[in-house]
Structure formats: structure tokens, C-alpha cells
mmCIF file of C-alpha atoms in Angstrom:
data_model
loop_
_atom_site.group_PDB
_atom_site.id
_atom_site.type_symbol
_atom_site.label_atom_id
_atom_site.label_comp_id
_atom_site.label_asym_id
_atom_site.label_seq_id
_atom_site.Cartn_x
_atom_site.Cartn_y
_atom_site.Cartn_z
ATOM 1 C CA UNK A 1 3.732 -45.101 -80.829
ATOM 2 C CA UNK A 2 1.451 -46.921 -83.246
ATOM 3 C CA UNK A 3 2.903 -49.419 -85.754
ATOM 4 C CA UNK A 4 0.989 -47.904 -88.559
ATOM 5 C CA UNK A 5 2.928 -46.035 -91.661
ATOM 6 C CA UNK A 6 1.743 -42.560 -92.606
ATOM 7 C CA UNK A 7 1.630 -42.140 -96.198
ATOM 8 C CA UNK A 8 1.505 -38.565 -95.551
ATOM 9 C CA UNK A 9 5.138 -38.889 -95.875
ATOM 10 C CA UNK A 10 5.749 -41.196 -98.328
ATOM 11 C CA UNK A 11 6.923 -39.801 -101.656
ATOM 12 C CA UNK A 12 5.440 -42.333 -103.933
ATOM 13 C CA UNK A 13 1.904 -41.405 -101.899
ATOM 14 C CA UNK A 14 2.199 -37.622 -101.950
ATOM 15 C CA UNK A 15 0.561 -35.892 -104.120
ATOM 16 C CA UNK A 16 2.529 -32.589 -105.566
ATOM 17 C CA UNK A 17 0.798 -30.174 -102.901
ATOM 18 C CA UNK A 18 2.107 -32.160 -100.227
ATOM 19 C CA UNK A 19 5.305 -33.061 -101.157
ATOM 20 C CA UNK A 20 5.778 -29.240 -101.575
ATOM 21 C CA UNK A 21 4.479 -28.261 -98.151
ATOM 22 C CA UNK A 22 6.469 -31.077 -96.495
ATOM 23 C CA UNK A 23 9.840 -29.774 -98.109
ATOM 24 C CA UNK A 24 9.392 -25.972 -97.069
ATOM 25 C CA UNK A 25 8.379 -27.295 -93.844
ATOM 26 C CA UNK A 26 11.684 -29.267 -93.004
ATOM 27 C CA UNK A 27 13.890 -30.092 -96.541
ATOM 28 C CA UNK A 28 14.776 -33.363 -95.717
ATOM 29 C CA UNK A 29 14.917 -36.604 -97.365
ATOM 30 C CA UNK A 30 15.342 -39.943 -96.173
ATOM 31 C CA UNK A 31 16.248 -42.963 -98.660
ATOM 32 C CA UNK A 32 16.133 -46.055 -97.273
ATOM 33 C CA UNK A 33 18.826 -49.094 -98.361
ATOM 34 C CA UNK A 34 18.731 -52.770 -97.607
ATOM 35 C CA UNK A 35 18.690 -56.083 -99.384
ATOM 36 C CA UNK A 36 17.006 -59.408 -100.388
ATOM 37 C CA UNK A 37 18.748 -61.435 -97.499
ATOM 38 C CA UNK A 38 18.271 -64.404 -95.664
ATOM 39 C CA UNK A 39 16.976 -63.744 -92.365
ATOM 40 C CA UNK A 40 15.913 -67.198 -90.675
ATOM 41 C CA UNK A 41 12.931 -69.173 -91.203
ATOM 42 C CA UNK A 42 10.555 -66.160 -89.610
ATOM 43 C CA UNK A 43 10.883 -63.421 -90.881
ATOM 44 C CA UNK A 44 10.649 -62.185 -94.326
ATOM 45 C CA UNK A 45 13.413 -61.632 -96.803
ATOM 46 C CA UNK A 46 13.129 -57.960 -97.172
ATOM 47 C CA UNK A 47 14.004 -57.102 -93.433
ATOM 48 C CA UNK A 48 16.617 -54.301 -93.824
ATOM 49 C CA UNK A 49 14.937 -52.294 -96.079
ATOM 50 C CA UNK A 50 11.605 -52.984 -94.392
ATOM 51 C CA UNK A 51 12.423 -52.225 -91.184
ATOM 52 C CA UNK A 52 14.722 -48.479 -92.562
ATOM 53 C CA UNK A 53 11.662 -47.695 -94.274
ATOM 54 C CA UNK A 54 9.480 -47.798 -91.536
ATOM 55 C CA UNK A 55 11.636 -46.156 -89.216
ATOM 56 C CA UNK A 56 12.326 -43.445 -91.287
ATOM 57 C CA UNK A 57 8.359 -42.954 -91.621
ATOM 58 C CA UNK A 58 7.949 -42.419 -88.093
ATOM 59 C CA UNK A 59 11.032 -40.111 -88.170
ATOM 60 C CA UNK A 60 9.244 -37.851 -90.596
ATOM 61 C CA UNK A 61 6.318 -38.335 -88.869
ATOM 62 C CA UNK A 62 7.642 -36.954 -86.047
ATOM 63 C CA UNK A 63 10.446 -34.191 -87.295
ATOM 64 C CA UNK A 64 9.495 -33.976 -90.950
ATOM 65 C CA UNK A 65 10.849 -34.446 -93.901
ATOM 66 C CA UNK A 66 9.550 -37.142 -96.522
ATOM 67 C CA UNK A 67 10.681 -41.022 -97.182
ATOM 68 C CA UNK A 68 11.795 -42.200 -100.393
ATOM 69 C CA UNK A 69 10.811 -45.732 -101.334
ATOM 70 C CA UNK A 70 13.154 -48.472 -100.127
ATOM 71 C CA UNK A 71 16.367 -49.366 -102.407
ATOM 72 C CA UNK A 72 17.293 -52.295 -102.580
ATOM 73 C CA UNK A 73 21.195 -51.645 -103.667
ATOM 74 C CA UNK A 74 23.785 -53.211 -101.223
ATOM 75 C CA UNK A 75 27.644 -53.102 -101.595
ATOM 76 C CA UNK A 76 27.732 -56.945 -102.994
ATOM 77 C CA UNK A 77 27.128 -55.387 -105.657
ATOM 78 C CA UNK A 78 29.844 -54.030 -108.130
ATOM 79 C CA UNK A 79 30.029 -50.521 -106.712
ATOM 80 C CA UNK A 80 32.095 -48.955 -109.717
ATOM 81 C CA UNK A 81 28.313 -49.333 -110.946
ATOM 82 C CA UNK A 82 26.283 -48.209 -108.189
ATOM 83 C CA UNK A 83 27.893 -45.400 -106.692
ATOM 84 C CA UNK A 84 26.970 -43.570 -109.932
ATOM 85 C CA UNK A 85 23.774 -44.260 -109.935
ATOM 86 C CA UNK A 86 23.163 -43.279 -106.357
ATOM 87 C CA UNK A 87 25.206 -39.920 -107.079
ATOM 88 C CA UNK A 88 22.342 -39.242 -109.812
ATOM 89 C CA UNK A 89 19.761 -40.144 -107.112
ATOM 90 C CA UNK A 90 20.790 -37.775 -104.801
ATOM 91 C CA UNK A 91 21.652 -35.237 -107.122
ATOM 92 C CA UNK A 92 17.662 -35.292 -108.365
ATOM 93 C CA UNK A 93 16.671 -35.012 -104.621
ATOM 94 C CA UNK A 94 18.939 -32.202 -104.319
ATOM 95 C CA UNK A 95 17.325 -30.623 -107.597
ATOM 96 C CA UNK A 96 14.154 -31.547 -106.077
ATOM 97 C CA UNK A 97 14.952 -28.801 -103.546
ATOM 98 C CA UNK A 98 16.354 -31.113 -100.323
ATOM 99 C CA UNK A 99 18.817 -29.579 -98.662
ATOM 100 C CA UNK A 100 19.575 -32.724 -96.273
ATOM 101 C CA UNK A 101 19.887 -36.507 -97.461
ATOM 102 C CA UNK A 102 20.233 -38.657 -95.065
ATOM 103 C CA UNK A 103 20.882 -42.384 -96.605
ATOM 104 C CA UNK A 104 19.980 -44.903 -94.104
ATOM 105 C CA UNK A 105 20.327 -48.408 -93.752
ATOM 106 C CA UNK A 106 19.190 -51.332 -92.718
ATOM 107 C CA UNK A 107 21.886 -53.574 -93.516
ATOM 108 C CA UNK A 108 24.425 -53.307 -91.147
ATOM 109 C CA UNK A 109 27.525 -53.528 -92.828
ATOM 110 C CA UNK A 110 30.058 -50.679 -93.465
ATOM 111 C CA UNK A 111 30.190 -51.433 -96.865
ATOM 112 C CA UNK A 112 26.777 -50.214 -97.423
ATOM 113 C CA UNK A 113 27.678 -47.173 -95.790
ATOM 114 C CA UNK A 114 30.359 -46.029 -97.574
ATOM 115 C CA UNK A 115 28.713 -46.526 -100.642
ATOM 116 C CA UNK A 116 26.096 -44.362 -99.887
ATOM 117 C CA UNK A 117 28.884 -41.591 -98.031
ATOM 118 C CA UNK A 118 30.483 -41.655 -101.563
ATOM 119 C CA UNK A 119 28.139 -41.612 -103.618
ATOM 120 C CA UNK A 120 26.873 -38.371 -101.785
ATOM 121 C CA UNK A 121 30.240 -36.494 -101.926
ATOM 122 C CA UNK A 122 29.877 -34.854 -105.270
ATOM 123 C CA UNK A 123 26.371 -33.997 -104.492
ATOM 124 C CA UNK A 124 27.673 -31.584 -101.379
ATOM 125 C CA UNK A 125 30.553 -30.714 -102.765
ATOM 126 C CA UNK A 126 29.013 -27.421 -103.781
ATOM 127 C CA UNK A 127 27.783 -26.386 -100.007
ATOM 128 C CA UNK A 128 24.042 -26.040 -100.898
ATOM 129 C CA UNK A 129 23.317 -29.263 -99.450
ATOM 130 C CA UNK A 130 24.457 -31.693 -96.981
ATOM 131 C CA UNK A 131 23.628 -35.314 -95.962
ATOM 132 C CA UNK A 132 25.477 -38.692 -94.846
ATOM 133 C CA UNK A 133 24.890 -42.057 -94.242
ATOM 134 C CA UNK A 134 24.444 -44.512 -91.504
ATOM 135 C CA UNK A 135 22.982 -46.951 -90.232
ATOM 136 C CA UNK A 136 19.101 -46.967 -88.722
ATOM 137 C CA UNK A 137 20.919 -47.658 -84.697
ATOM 138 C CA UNK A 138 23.991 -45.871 -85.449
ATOM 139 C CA UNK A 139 22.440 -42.746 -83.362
ATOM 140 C CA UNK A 140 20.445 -44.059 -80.679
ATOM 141 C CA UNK A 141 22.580 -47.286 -79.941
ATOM 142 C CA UNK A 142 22.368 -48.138 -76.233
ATOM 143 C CA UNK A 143 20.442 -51.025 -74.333
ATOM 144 C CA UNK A 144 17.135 -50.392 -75.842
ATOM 145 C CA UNK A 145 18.576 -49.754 -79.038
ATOM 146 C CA UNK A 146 20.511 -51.844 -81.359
ATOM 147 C CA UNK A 147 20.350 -54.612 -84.134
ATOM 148 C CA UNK A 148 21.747 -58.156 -85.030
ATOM 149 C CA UNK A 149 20.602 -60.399 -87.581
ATOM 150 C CA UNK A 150 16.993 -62.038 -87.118
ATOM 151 C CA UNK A 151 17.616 -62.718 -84.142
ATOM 152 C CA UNK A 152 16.002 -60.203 -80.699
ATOM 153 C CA UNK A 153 16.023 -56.809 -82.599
ATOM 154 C CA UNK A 154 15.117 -58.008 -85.733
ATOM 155 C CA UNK A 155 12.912 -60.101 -85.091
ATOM 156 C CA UNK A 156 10.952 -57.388 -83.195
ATOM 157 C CA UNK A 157 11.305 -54.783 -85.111
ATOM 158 C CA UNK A 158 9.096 -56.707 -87.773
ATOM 159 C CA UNK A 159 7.141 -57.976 -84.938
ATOM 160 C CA UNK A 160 5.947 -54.355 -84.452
ATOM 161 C CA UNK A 161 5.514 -52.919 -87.863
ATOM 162 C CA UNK A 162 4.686 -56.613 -89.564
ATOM 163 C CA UNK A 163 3.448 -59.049 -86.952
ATOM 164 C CA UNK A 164 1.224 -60.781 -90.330
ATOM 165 C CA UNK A 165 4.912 -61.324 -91.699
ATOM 166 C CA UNK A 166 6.721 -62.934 -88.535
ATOM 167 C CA UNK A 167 5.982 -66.863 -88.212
ATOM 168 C CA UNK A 168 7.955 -68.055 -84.851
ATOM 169 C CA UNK A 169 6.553 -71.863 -85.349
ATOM 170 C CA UNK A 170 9.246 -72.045 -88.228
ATOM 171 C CA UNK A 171 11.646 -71.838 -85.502
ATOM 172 C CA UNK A 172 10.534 -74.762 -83.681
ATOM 173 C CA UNK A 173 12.248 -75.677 -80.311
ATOM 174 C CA UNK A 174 15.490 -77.204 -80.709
ATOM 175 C CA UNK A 175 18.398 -75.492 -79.966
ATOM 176 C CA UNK A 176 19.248 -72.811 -82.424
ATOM 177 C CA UNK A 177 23.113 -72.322 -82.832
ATOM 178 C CA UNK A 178 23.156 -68.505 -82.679
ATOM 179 C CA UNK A 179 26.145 -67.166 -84.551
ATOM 180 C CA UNK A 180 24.519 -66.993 -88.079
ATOM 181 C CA UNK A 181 25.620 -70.361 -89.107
ATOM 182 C CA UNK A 182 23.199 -72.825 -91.472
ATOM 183 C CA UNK A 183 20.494 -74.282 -91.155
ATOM 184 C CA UNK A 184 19.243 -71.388 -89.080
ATOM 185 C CA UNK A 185 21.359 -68.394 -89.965
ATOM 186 C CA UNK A 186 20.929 -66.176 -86.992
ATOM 187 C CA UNK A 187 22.830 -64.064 -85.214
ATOM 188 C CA UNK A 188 22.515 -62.603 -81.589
ATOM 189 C CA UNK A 189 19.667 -63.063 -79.196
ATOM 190 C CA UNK A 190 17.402 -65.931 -78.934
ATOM 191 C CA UNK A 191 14.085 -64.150 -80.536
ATOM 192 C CA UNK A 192 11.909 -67.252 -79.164
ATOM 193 C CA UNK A 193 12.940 -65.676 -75.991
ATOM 194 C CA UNK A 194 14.112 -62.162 -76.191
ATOM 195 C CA UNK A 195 11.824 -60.881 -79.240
ATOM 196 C CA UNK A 196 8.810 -58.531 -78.296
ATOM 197 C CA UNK A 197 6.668 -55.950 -80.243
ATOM 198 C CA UNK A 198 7.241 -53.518 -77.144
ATOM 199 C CA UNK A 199 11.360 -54.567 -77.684
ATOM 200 C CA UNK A 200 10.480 -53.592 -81.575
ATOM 201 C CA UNK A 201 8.649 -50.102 -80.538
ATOM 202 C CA UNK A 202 11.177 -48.871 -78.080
ATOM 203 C CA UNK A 203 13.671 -49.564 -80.643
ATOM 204 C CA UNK A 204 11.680 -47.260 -83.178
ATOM 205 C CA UNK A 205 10.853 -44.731 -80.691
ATOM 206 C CA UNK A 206 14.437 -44.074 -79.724
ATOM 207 C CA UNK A 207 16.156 -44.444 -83.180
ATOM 208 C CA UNK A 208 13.797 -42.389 -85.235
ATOM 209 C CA UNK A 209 13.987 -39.633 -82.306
ATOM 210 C CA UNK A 210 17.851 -39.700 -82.942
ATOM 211 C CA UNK A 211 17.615 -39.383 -87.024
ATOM 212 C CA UNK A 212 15.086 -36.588 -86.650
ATOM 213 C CA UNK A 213 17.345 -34.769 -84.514
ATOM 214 C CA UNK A 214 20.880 -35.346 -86.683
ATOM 215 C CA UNK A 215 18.429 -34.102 -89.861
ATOM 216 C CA UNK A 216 17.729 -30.879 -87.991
ATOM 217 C CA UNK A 217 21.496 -30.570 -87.002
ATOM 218 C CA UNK A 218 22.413 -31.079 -90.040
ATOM 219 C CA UNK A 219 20.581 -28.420 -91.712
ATOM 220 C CA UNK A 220 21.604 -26.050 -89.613
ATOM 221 C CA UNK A 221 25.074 -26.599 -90.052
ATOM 222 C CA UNK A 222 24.461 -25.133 -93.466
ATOM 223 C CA UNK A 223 25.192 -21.465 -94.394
ATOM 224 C CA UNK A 224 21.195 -19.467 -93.601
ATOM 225 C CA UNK A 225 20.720 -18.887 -97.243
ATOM 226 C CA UNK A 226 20.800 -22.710 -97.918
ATOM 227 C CA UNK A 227 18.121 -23.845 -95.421
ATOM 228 C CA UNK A 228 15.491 -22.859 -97.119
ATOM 229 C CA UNK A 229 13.139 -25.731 -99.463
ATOM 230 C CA UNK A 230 15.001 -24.734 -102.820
ATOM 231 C CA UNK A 231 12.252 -24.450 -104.958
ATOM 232 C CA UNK A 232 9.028 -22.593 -105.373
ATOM 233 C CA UNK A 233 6.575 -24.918 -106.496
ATOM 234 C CA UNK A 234 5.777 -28.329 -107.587
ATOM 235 C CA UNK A 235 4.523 -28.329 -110.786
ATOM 236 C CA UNK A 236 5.312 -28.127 -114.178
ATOM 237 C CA UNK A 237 6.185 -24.749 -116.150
ATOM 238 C CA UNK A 238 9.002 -22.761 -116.392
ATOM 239 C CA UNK A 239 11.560 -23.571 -113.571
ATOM 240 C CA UNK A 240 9.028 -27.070 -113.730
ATOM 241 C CA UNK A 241 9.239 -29.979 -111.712
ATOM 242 C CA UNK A 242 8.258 -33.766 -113.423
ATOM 243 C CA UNK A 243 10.499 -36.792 -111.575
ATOM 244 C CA UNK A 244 13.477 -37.758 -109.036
#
């Protein structure tokens, strides 16, 4: 696997043509969630979203399906507020003609989760389409596969998609107290000595191979009339198409 992001599957770099053929080829769309978060000296603030983005990519790469840009929504905020506004998200991806969205995160809290699981309720509560969220491990977690907090899986999961963005030195070589208390604020794994690219791409490789695999199950757990793309064209007219 290369580290290198198809735009071929990235909403905001489709053009109408594609974004049509991709949804009548699988209808499935992945939003990705995360945050503006601390996440040591070395690696760059926007990690969860960053790194559920660019798993998702290779996931539609892979399975199909197309990416939404990152969100970054988490559940500090006041969720009367957000859960809303996700709900009208998802409804305007269903409109778009999705039958499966899959909310994924990069944040690995359950909070963020069930904000995204109820914010997704109303949207399936008429059968046409399903969807659920979870977190960018919660499928493939095993050895190879897992997270923490900027500390071995993090740290190479950015090593592999963002290498320019990862600056070890910061970490120096004193002893790093590894259960996310300050100065440092990390959590698991040494990354000066556990952190790899090829740690970062196995990762990828096994947890966008799960998420491809639970959007195809989950469109076919559907009723056959509602696994179709649900709509003709992209374009305007009648029955027109402008924004999600």
C-alpha cells in the first residue's frame, strides 16, 4: 500500500460525473470525525481526523464508496447542539442517494461515538438507509491493529501518510512518562522506540480492509429495493442535485 490519497474519492475533489459513478457503484459514504487535540510535541494537532480521513480514502479506494471531508465536531462539545446538526448532515447524504453512512472516528472516545450513533437514528429510521458509527480500529483491532494517543500507533500512522508532519527531535531523550500526563501528554507505547511507517501501513491495510467489508455488510442487510444509488443523476433539473 502506498501512502498517497486518491482524490478520486474525495467528495470535495469529484467532479459531478464521478461522484455519480462512484455512488451507483457502491452507495457508501464515509465522514470522518476528530478534533484539534494535543498530541505531544511530534505530531500535529489534527491527528484524529487526519489519520480517519486517510484511512477511509484507502477504504474507498479499495471497496468504494466516497470520503467526506474531515469534521472536526467532538462530544466536548454541547451535544444538544451538535447532534442536530449531524442529523441534517446525514440526512443530505442520504438525499444525496447513500444508502450506507458509516461515521468514523478518530478520536477514541465513546462519547464521540454515540454522538454520531444518535445523530444517525432518525436518518434510518425509515429503512431506506442504514449506517453506524465507530471508531477507525474498532473492526480490525488485534496486534497489528490498534490506537493510543501519540504514542506507537499514532505516531505511525502519521508517520505513513505525513512523515513531512512528524518531528521525533521534539521528543528528545529523556524519559517520557507515558500515561498522557504533562509536559509530554502521551499515552501508550514509546514511539521513539515502537513507531514505524511499516507499523503505520499495516495498521491501514488491516483497518480499512475491515470498514470496507462492514460497508458491504451493511448494505446488504437492507431490503433489495434499497441497495440501489438512490438517484439518477447528478445534476441540476427537475429531481436536481446542488449541495450536501
Amino acid at each position: 500500500m502506498d501512502n498517497s490519497l486518491s482524490p478520486d474519492v474525495q467528495m470535495q475533489l469529484m467532479r459531478p460525473a464521478q461522484l455519480e459513478a462512484a455512488g451507483k457503484e457502491l452507495p457508501a459514504v464515509y465522514v470522518p470525525f476528530g478534533l484539534i487535540e494535543w498530541h505531544g510535541r511530534h505530531l500535529p494537532l489534527g491527528n484524529d481526523a487526519l489519520k480517519a480521513h486517510a484511512f477511509l480514502v484507502k477504504t474507498a479506494e479499495q471497496f468504494g464508496g466516497v470520503v467526506y471531508p474531515p469534521v472536526f465536531f467532538h462530544d466536548g462539545f454541547d451535544r444538544t447542539h451538535l447532534e442536530p446538526v449531524l442529523t441534517d448532515l446525514f440526512t443530505r447524504l442520504k438525499n444525496t442517494g447513500y444508502r450506507v453512512i458509516m461515521g468514523v472516528s478518530g478520536h477514541n472516545v465513546q462519547g464521540q461515538i454515540d454522538m454520531v450513533e444518535e445523530a444517525l437514528k432518525p436518518v434510518m429510521a425509515d429503512g431506506t438507509c442504514t449506517g453506524r458509527g465507530l471508531w477507525e480500529v474498532t473492526l480490525s483491532h488485534c496486534d497489528e491493529s490498534a490506537t493510543d494517543h501519540a504514542a506507537k500507533w499514532e505516531t505511525s500512522n502519521m508517520m505513513f501518510f505525513y512523515p513531512d508532519r512528524v518531528d521525533m527531535a521534539t521528543l528528545g531523550t529523556d524519559e517520557i512518562v507515558l500515561d498522557m500526563s504533562p509536559p509530554h501528554g502521551i499515552g501508550g507505547l514509546d514511539p521513539r522506540e515502537h513507531a514505524s511507517a511499516a507499523v503505520g501501513e499495516l495498521n491501514c491495510e488491516l483497518a480499512s480492509a475491515a470498514l470496507g467489508a462492514e460497508a458491504r455488510r451493511l448494505l446488504e442487510s437492507l431490503p433489495a429495493e434499497c441497495q440501489a444509488f438512490g438517484r439518477d443523476r447528478i445534476e441540476p433539473g427537475q429531481d436536481g442535485w446542488w449541495m450536501v
